[in-house]
Amino acid sequence: MPLHVPPAPAPALRSVLAALSSPTAVREARTPALRSVQGPLSPEHPLPVHVLDRGGPGGLAPTTRLAAWRFLIRSTERAVAAADTMLTPDGWAFSHFFEGPYIASTELALRQAEAAATPYQPRLLSIPELYMMALWLHGDIGADASCGSPAPADLLVPLAPAPPGIAAHRPHRVADLLPVITTRITPGPGPLLGSPA
């Protein structure tokens, strides 16, 4: 069953295309793979990146907030980097290029999810305090991709490298994995700080 990839905001896509066409932006990026690739580059697989925030006082369940739209930057054969966009007072704008293990891991998780019998809306979930990223397979394929929290029946697929004791690329129901994640997060007020690339 194909994934139902939500459309990225048009200004986010335009800003990534503009950055890719800018020799200065590509040359100054801290992504050797992006600078050395031969041939055309294209932004693909736009995914909203949500950050898991700590539960509130009184044991409230953790919530999520939209932090970015991420595009995998593909050369002819594979994704070589990613581009993040951020919401500014003027709308969505290019933030930065990056590379690392989450690029190939995201591609693998998306391929695995494509083979699932159930349709899902793919998103990324960042758990900064655990330095963890997961492909979040949301069951409501028509939902607004910019909001919402993981539903108990949604799936989380931890990307490699995953924290110790959490298997990468193994789908977990949110109802099963979220309690494990929340017990590992240091209790305290306020949003989680930091974000893995």
PDB file of C-alpha atoms in Angstrom:
ATOM      1  CA  MET A   1       0.000   0.000   0.000  1.00  0.00           C
ATOM      2  CA  PRO A   2       1.591   3.313  -0.969  1.00  0.00           C
ATOM      3  CA  LEU A   3       2.351   5.856   1.698  1.00  0.00           C
ATOM      4  CA  HIS A   4       0.208   8.975   1.610  1.00  0.00           C
ATOM      5  CA  VAL A   5       2.961  11.598   1.708  1.00  0.00           C
ATOM      6  CA  PRO A   6       1.528  14.957   2.756  1.00  0.00           C
ATOM      7  CA  PRO A   7       2.306  17.856   0.443  1.00  0.00           C
ATOM      8  CA  ALA A   8       4.970  20.178   1.782  1.00  0.00           C
ATOM      9  CA  PRO A   9       4.184  23.881   1.958  1.00  0.00           C
ATOM     10  CA  ALA A  10       5.042  25.368  -1.450  1.00  0.00           C
ATOM     11  CA  PRO A  11       7.346  28.052   0.050  1.00  0.00           C
ATOM     12  CA  ALA A  12       9.356  25.313   1.832  1.00  0.00           C
ATOM     13  CA  LEU A  13       9.922  23.453  -1.440  1.00  0.00           C
ATOM     14  CA  ARG A  14      10.765  26.675  -3.301  1.00  0.00           C
ATOM     15  CA  SER A  15      13.332  27.630  -0.658  1.00  0.00           C
ATOM     16  CA  VAL A  16      15.070  24.237  -0.930  1.00  0.00           C
ATOM     17  CA  LEU A  17      15.093  24.427  -4.738  1.00  0.00           C
ATOM     18  CA  ALA A  18      16.600  27.925  -4.513  1.00  0.00           C
ATOM     19  CA  ALA A  19      19.296  26.689  -2.098  1.00  0.00           C
ATOM     20  CA  LEU A  20      20.129  23.747  -4.381  1.00  0.00           C
ATOM     21  CA  SER A  21      20.526  26.092  -7.335  1.00  0.00           C
ATOM     22  CA  SER A  22      22.787  28.426  -5.367  1.00  0.00           C
ATOM     23  CA  PRO A  23      26.457  27.494  -5.799  1.00  0.00           C
ATOM     24  CA  THR A  24      27.255  29.422  -2.620  1.00  0.00           C
ATOM     25  CA  ALA A  25      24.702  27.559  -0.477  1.00  0.00           C
ATOM     26  CA  VAL A  26      25.880  24.167  -1.737  1.00  0.00           C
ATOM     27  CA  ARG A  27      29.591  25.034  -1.556  1.00  0.00           C
ATOM     28  CA  GLU A  28      29.316  26.350   2.006  1.00  0.00           C
ATOM     29  CA  ALA A  29      27.193  23.451   3.245  1.00  0.00           C
ATOM     30  CA  ARG A  30      28.860  21.120   5.737  1.00  0.00           C
ATOM     31  CA  THR A  31      27.955  18.175   3.556  1.00  0.00           C
ATOM     32  CA  PRO A  32      30.923  16.791   1.608  1.00  0.00           C
ATOM     33  CA  ALA A  33      28.649  14.359  -0.239  1.00  0.00           C
ATOM     34  CA  LEU A  34      26.480  17.203  -1.501  1.00  0.00           C
ATOM     35  CA  ARG A  35      29.478  19.225  -2.694  1.00  0.00           C
ATOM     36  CA  SER A  36      31.127  16.295  -4.471  1.00  0.00           C
ATOM     37  CA  VAL A  37      28.141  14.699  -6.210  1.00  0.00           C
ATOM     38  CA  GLN A  38      28.035  14.831  -9.997  1.00  0.00           C
ATOM     39  CA  GLY A  39      24.781  15.367 -11.833  1.00  0.00           C
ATOM     40  CA  PRO A  40      21.415  16.811 -10.894  1.00  0.00           C
ATOM     41  CA  LEU A  41      20.070  16.955  -7.358  1.00  0.00           C
ATOM     42  CA  SER A  42      16.387  16.940  -6.448  1.00  0.00           C
ATOM     43  CA  PRO A  43      14.455  17.327  -3.189  1.00  0.00           C
ATOM     44  CA  GLU A  44      12.208  14.321  -2.564  1.00  0.00           C
ATOM     45  CA  HIS A  45      10.116  12.722   0.185  1.00  0.00           C
ATOM     46  CA  PRO A  46       9.032  15.859   2.059  1.00  0.00           C
ATOM     47  CA  LEU A  47       8.365  14.887   5.667  1.00  0.00           C
ATOM     48  CA  PRO A  48       7.091  17.060   8.503  1.00  0.00           C
ATOM     49  CA  VAL A  49       9.449  16.858  11.490  1.00  0.00           C
ATOM     50  CA  HIS A  50       7.641  16.866  14.819  1.00  0.00           C
ATOM     51  CA  VAL A  51       9.436  17.189  18.150  1.00  0.00           C
ATOM     52  CA  LEU A  52       8.199  15.219  21.143  1.00  0.00           C
ATOM     53  CA  ASP A  53       7.741  17.532  24.111  1.00  0.00           C
ATOM     54  CA  ARG A  54       7.706  16.321  27.692  1.00  0.00           C
ATOM     55  CA  GLY A  55       4.383  15.646  29.336  1.00  0.00           C
ATOM     56  CA  GLY A  56       3.054  18.504  31.338  1.00  0.00           C
ATOM     57  CA  PRO A  57       2.470  18.734  35.088  1.00  0.00           C
ATOM     58  CA  GLY A  58       0.157  16.158  36.584  1.00  0.00           C
ATOM     59  CA  GLY A  59       1.337  13.407  34.263  1.00  0.00           C
ATOM     60  CA  LEU A  60      -0.114  14.827  31.069  1.00  0.00           C
ATOM     61  CA  ALA A  61       0.853  12.828  28.001  1.00  0.00           C
ATOM     62  CA  PRO A  62       3.724  14.125  25.865  1.00  0.00           C
ATOM     63  CA  THR A  63       2.724  16.315  22.943  1.00  0.00           C
ATOM     64  CA  THR A  64       4.338  17.114  19.624  1.00  0.00           C
ATOM     65  CA  ARG A  65       5.004  20.317  17.754  1.00  0.00           C
ATOM     66  CA  LEU A  66       5.963  20.853  14.132  1.00  0.00           C
ATOM     67  CA  ALA A  67       9.593  21.990  13.947  1.00  0.00           C
ATOM     68  CA  ALA A  68      10.552  21.641  10.271  1.00  0.00           C
ATOM     69  CA  TRP A  69       9.869  20.151   6.881  1.00  0.00           C
ATOM     70  CA  ARG A  70      12.670  17.852   5.754  1.00  0.00           C
ATOM     71  CA  PHE A  71      13.488  16.908   2.158  1.00  0.00           C
ATOM     72  CA  LEU A  72      15.817  14.090   1.182  1.00  0.00           C
ATOM     73  CA  ILE A  73      18.230  15.389  -1.471  1.00  0.00           C
ATOM     74  CA  ARG A  74      18.596  12.751  -4.135  1.00  0.00           C
ATOM     75  CA  SER A  75      21.242  12.325  -6.761  1.00  0.00           C
ATOM     76  CA  THR A  76      20.630   9.860  -9.591  1.00  0.00           C
ATOM     77  CA  GLU A  77      21.176   6.783  -7.405  1.00  0.00           C
ATOM     78  CA  ARG A  78      20.408   7.608  -3.784  1.00  0.00           C
ATOM     79  CA  ALA A  79      19.791  10.293  -1.197  1.00  0.00           C
ATOM     80  CA  VAL A  80      23.093  12.025  -0.425  1.00  0.00           C
ATOM     81  CA  ALA A  81      21.901  14.659   2.043  1.00  0.00           C
ATOM     82  CA  ALA A  82      18.804  16.294   3.486  1.00  0.00           C
ATOM     83  CA  ALA A  83      17.527  19.843   3.683  1.00  0.00           C
ATOM     84  CA  ASP A  84      15.524  21.265   6.547  1.00  0.00           C
ATOM     85  CA  THR A  85      13.237  24.253   6.330  1.00  0.00           C
ATOM     86  CA  MET A  86      11.958  26.295   9.238  1.00  0.00           C
ATOM     87  CA  LEU A  87       8.980  28.499   9.860  1.00  0.00           C
ATOM     88  CA  THR A  88       9.916  32.186  10.069  1.00  0.00           C
ATOM     89  CA  PRO A  89       7.711  35.254  10.527  1.00  0.00           C
ATOM     90  CA  ASP A  90       7.732  35.498   6.704  1.00  0.00           C
ATOM     91  CA  GLY A  91       6.790  31.839   6.159  1.00  0.00           C
ATOM     92  CA  TRP A  92       8.750  28.676   5.419  1.00  0.00           C
ATOM     93  CA  ALA A  93      12.435  29.219   4.593  1.00  0.00           C
ATOM     94  CA  PHE A  94      15.484  27.069   3.911  1.00  0.00           C
ATOM     95  CA  SER A  95      17.425  26.322   7.116  1.00  0.00           C
ATOM     96  CA  HIS A  96      20.365  24.026   6.291  1.00  0.00           C
ATOM     97  CA  PHE A  97      21.709  20.992   4.464  1.00  0.00           C
ATOM     98  CA  PHE A  98      23.086  18.040   6.404  1.00  0.00           C
ATOM     99  CA  GLU A  99      24.132  14.427   6.008  1.00  0.00           C
ATOM    100  CA  GLY A 100      24.702  11.496   8.331  1.00  0.00           C
ATOM    101  CA  PRO A 101      23.265   8.107   9.235  1.00  0.00           C
ATOM    102  CA  TYR A 102      19.663   9.280   9.435  1.00  0.00           C
ATOM    103  CA  ILE A 103      19.565   9.883   5.654  1.00  0.00           C
ATOM    104  CA  ALA A 104      20.051   6.238   4.626  1.00  0.00           C
ATOM    105  CA  SER A 105      18.051   5.086   7.628  1.00  0.00           C
ATOM    106  CA  THR A 106      15.089   7.273   6.619  1.00  0.00           C
ATOM    107  CA  GLU A 107      15.219   5.918   3.073  1.00  0.00           C
ATOM    108  CA  LEU A 108      15.240   2.336   4.359  1.00  0.00           C
ATOM    109  CA  ALA A 109      12.350   2.965   6.767  1.00  0.00           C
ATOM    110  CA  LEU A 110      10.288   4.574   3.985  1.00  0.00           C
ATOM    111  CA  ARG A 111      10.920   1.573   1.688  1.00  0.00           C
ATOM    112  CA  GLN A 112       9.858  -0.805   4.460  1.00  0.00           C
ATOM    113  CA  ALA A 113       6.717   1.239   5.159  1.00  0.00           C
ATOM    114  CA  GLU A 114       5.795   1.238   1.450  1.00  0.00           C
ATOM    115  CA  ALA A 115       5.484  -2.545   1.670  1.00  0.00           C
ATOM    116  CA  ALA A 116       3.007  -2.396   4.576  1.00  0.00           C
ATOM    117  CA  ALA A 117      -0.555  -3.542   3.974  1.00  0.00           C
ATOM    118  CA  THR A 118      -1.986  -0.571   5.889  1.00  0.00           C
ATOM    119  CA  PRO A 119      -1.903   2.950   4.431  1.00  0.00           C
ATOM    120  CA  TYR A 120      -0.057   5.522   6.544  1.00  0.00           C
ATOM    121  CA  GLN A 121       0.900   9.177   6.456  1.00  0.00           C
ATOM    122  CA  PRO A 122       4.681   9.353   7.049  1.00  0.00           C
ATOM    123  CA  ARG A 123       6.157  11.907   9.412  1.00  0.00           C
ATOM    124  CA  LEU A 124       9.382  12.156  11.384  1.00  0.00           C
ATOM    125  CA  LEU A 125       9.394  12.287  15.166  1.00  0.00           C
ATOM    126  CA  SER A 126      12.403  13.737  16.965  1.00  0.00           C
ATOM    127  CA  ILE A 127      13.028  12.797  20.599  1.00  0.00           C
ATOM    128  CA  PRO A 128      15.920  15.162  21.376  1.00  0.00           C
ATOM    129  CA  GLU A 129      16.660  14.031  24.924  1.00  0.00           C
ATOM    130  CA  LEU A 130      17.339  10.498  23.650  1.00  0.00           C
ATOM    131  CA  TYR A 131      19.099  11.680  20.471  1.00  0.00           C
ATOM    132  CA  MET A 132      16.488   9.622  18.660  1.00  0.00           C
ATOM    133  CA  MET A 133      14.617   9.972  15.396  1.00  0.00           C
ATOM    134  CA  ALA A 134      11.744   7.768  14.288  1.00  0.00           C
ATOM    135  CA  LEU A 135       9.601   7.450  11.216  1.00  0.00           C
ATOM    136  CA  TRP A 136       6.105   8.090  12.548  1.00  0.00           C
ATOM    137  CA  LEU A 137       3.475   6.242  10.526  1.00  0.00           C
ATOM    138  CA  HIS A 138       0.234   8.069  11.251  1.00  0.00           C
ATOM    139  CA  GLY A 139      -2.942   6.096  10.640  1.00  0.00           C
ATOM    140  CA  ASP A 140      -5.104   9.095   9.681  1.00  0.00           C
ATOM    141  CA  ILE A 141      -3.876   9.586   6.113  1.00  0.00           C
ATOM    142  CA  GLY A 142      -6.055  12.663   5.613  1.00  0.00           C
ATOM    143  CA  ALA A 143      -4.861  14.481   8.743  1.00  0.00           C
ATOM    144  CA  ASP A 144      -3.211  17.881   8.652  1.00  0.00           C
ATOM    145  CA  ALA A 145       0.488  16.944   8.707  1.00  0.00           C
ATOM    146  CA  SER A 146       1.405  20.072  10.661  1.00  0.00           C
ATOM    147  CA  CYS A 147      -0.357  19.051  13.865  1.00  0.00           C
ATOM    148  CA  GLY A 148      -1.480  16.164  15.978  1.00  0.00           C
ATOM    149  CA  SER A 149       0.096  13.716  18.375  1.00  0.00           C
ATOM    150  CA  PRO A 150       0.907  10.052  17.882  1.00  0.00           C
ATOM    151  CA  ALA A 151      -2.216   7.894  18.280  1.00  0.00           C
ATOM    152  CA  PRO A 152      -1.889   4.625  20.226  1.00  0.00           C
ATOM    153  CA  ALA A 153      -2.310   2.541  17.041  1.00  0.00           C
ATOM    154  CA  ASP A 154       0.198   4.595  15.004  1.00  0.00           C
ATOM    155  CA  LEU A 155       3.593   3.027  14.368  1.00  0.00           C
ATOM    156  CA  LEU A 156       7.023   4.367  15.256  1.00  0.00           C
ATOM    157  CA  VAL A 157      10.038   2.998  13.394  1.00  0.00           C
ATOM    158  CA  PRO A 158      13.233   4.051  15.216  1.00  0.00           C
ATOM    159  CA  LEU A 159      15.929   5.162  12.790  1.00  0.00           C
ATOM    160  CA  ALA A 160      19.517   3.975  13.115  1.00  0.00           C
ATOM    161  CA  PRO A 161      21.376   4.727  15.237  1.00  0.00           C
ATOM    162  CA  ALA A 162      18.709   4.091  17.876  1.00  0.00           C
ATOM    163  CA  PRO A 163      19.277   4.410  21.626  1.00  0.00           C
ATOM    164  CA  PRO A 164      20.481   1.282  23.442  1.00  0.00           C
ATOM    165  CA  GLY A 165      17.675  -1.193  24.032  1.00  0.00           C
ATOM    166  CA  ILE A 166      15.485   0.145  21.210  1.00  0.00           C
ATOM    167  CA  ALA A 167      15.699  -1.819  17.967  1.00  0.00           C
ATOM    168  CA  ALA A 168      16.182   0.304  14.839  1.00  0.00           C
ATOM    169  CA  HIS A 169      13.932  -0.357  11.858  1.00  0.00           C
ATOM    170  CA  ARG A 170      11.508  -2.446  13.878  1.00  0.00           C
ATOM    171  CA  PRO A 171       7.968  -1.019  13.857  1.00  0.00           C
ATOM    172  CA  HIS A 172       6.513  -0.453  17.317  1.00  0.00           C
ATOM    173  CA  ARG A 173       2.969   0.580  18.156  1.00  0.00           C
ATOM    174  CA  VAL A 174       2.959   3.996  19.817  1.00  0.00           C
ATOM    175  CA  ALA A 175       1.080   2.460  22.765  1.00  0.00           C
ATOM    176  CA  ASP A 176       4.033   0.100  23.301  1.00  0.00           C
ATOM    177  CA  LEU A 177       7.039   2.343  22.566  1.00  0.00           C
ATOM    178  CA  LEU A 178       5.948   5.746  23.897  1.00  0.00           C
ATOM    179  CA  PRO A 179       5.871   4.572  27.552  1.00  0.00           C
ATOM    180  CA  VAL A 180       9.441   3.249  27.147  1.00  0.00           C
ATOM    181  CA  ILE A 181      10.542   6.573  25.676  1.00  0.00           C
ATOM    182  CA  THR A 182       8.840   8.701  28.320  1.00  0.00           C
ATOM    183  CA  THR A 183      10.349   6.698  31.210  1.00  0.00           C
ATOM    184  CA  ARG A 184      13.832   7.394  29.784  1.00  0.00           C
ATOM    185  CA  ILE A 185      13.273  11.134  29.523  1.00  0.00           C
ATOM    186  CA  THR A 186      14.394  13.051  32.577  1.00  0.00           C
ATOM    187  CA  PRO A 187      11.335  14.516  34.266  1.00  0.00           C
ATOM    188  CA  GLY A 188      11.073  18.256  34.472  1.00  0.00           C
ATOM    189  CA  PRO A 189       9.088  21.236  33.201  1.00  0.00           C
ATOM    190  CA  GLY A 190       9.249  22.710  29.748  1.00  0.00           C
ATOM    191  CA  PRO A 191       9.953  21.513  26.251  1.00  0.00           C
ATOM    192  CA  LEU A 192      12.743  19.158  25.350  1.00  0.00           C
ATOM    193  CA  LEU A 193      15.834  21.005  24.180  1.00  0.00           C
ATOM    194  CA  GLY A 194      18.142  20.258  21.286  1.00  0.00           C
ATOM    195  CA  SER A 195      17.464  18.214  18.201  1.00  0.00           C
ATOM    196  CA  PRO A 196      19.297  15.429  16.409  1.00  0.00           C
ATOM    197  CA  ALA A 197      20.193  16.116  12.795  1.00  0.00           C
TER     198      ALA A 197
END
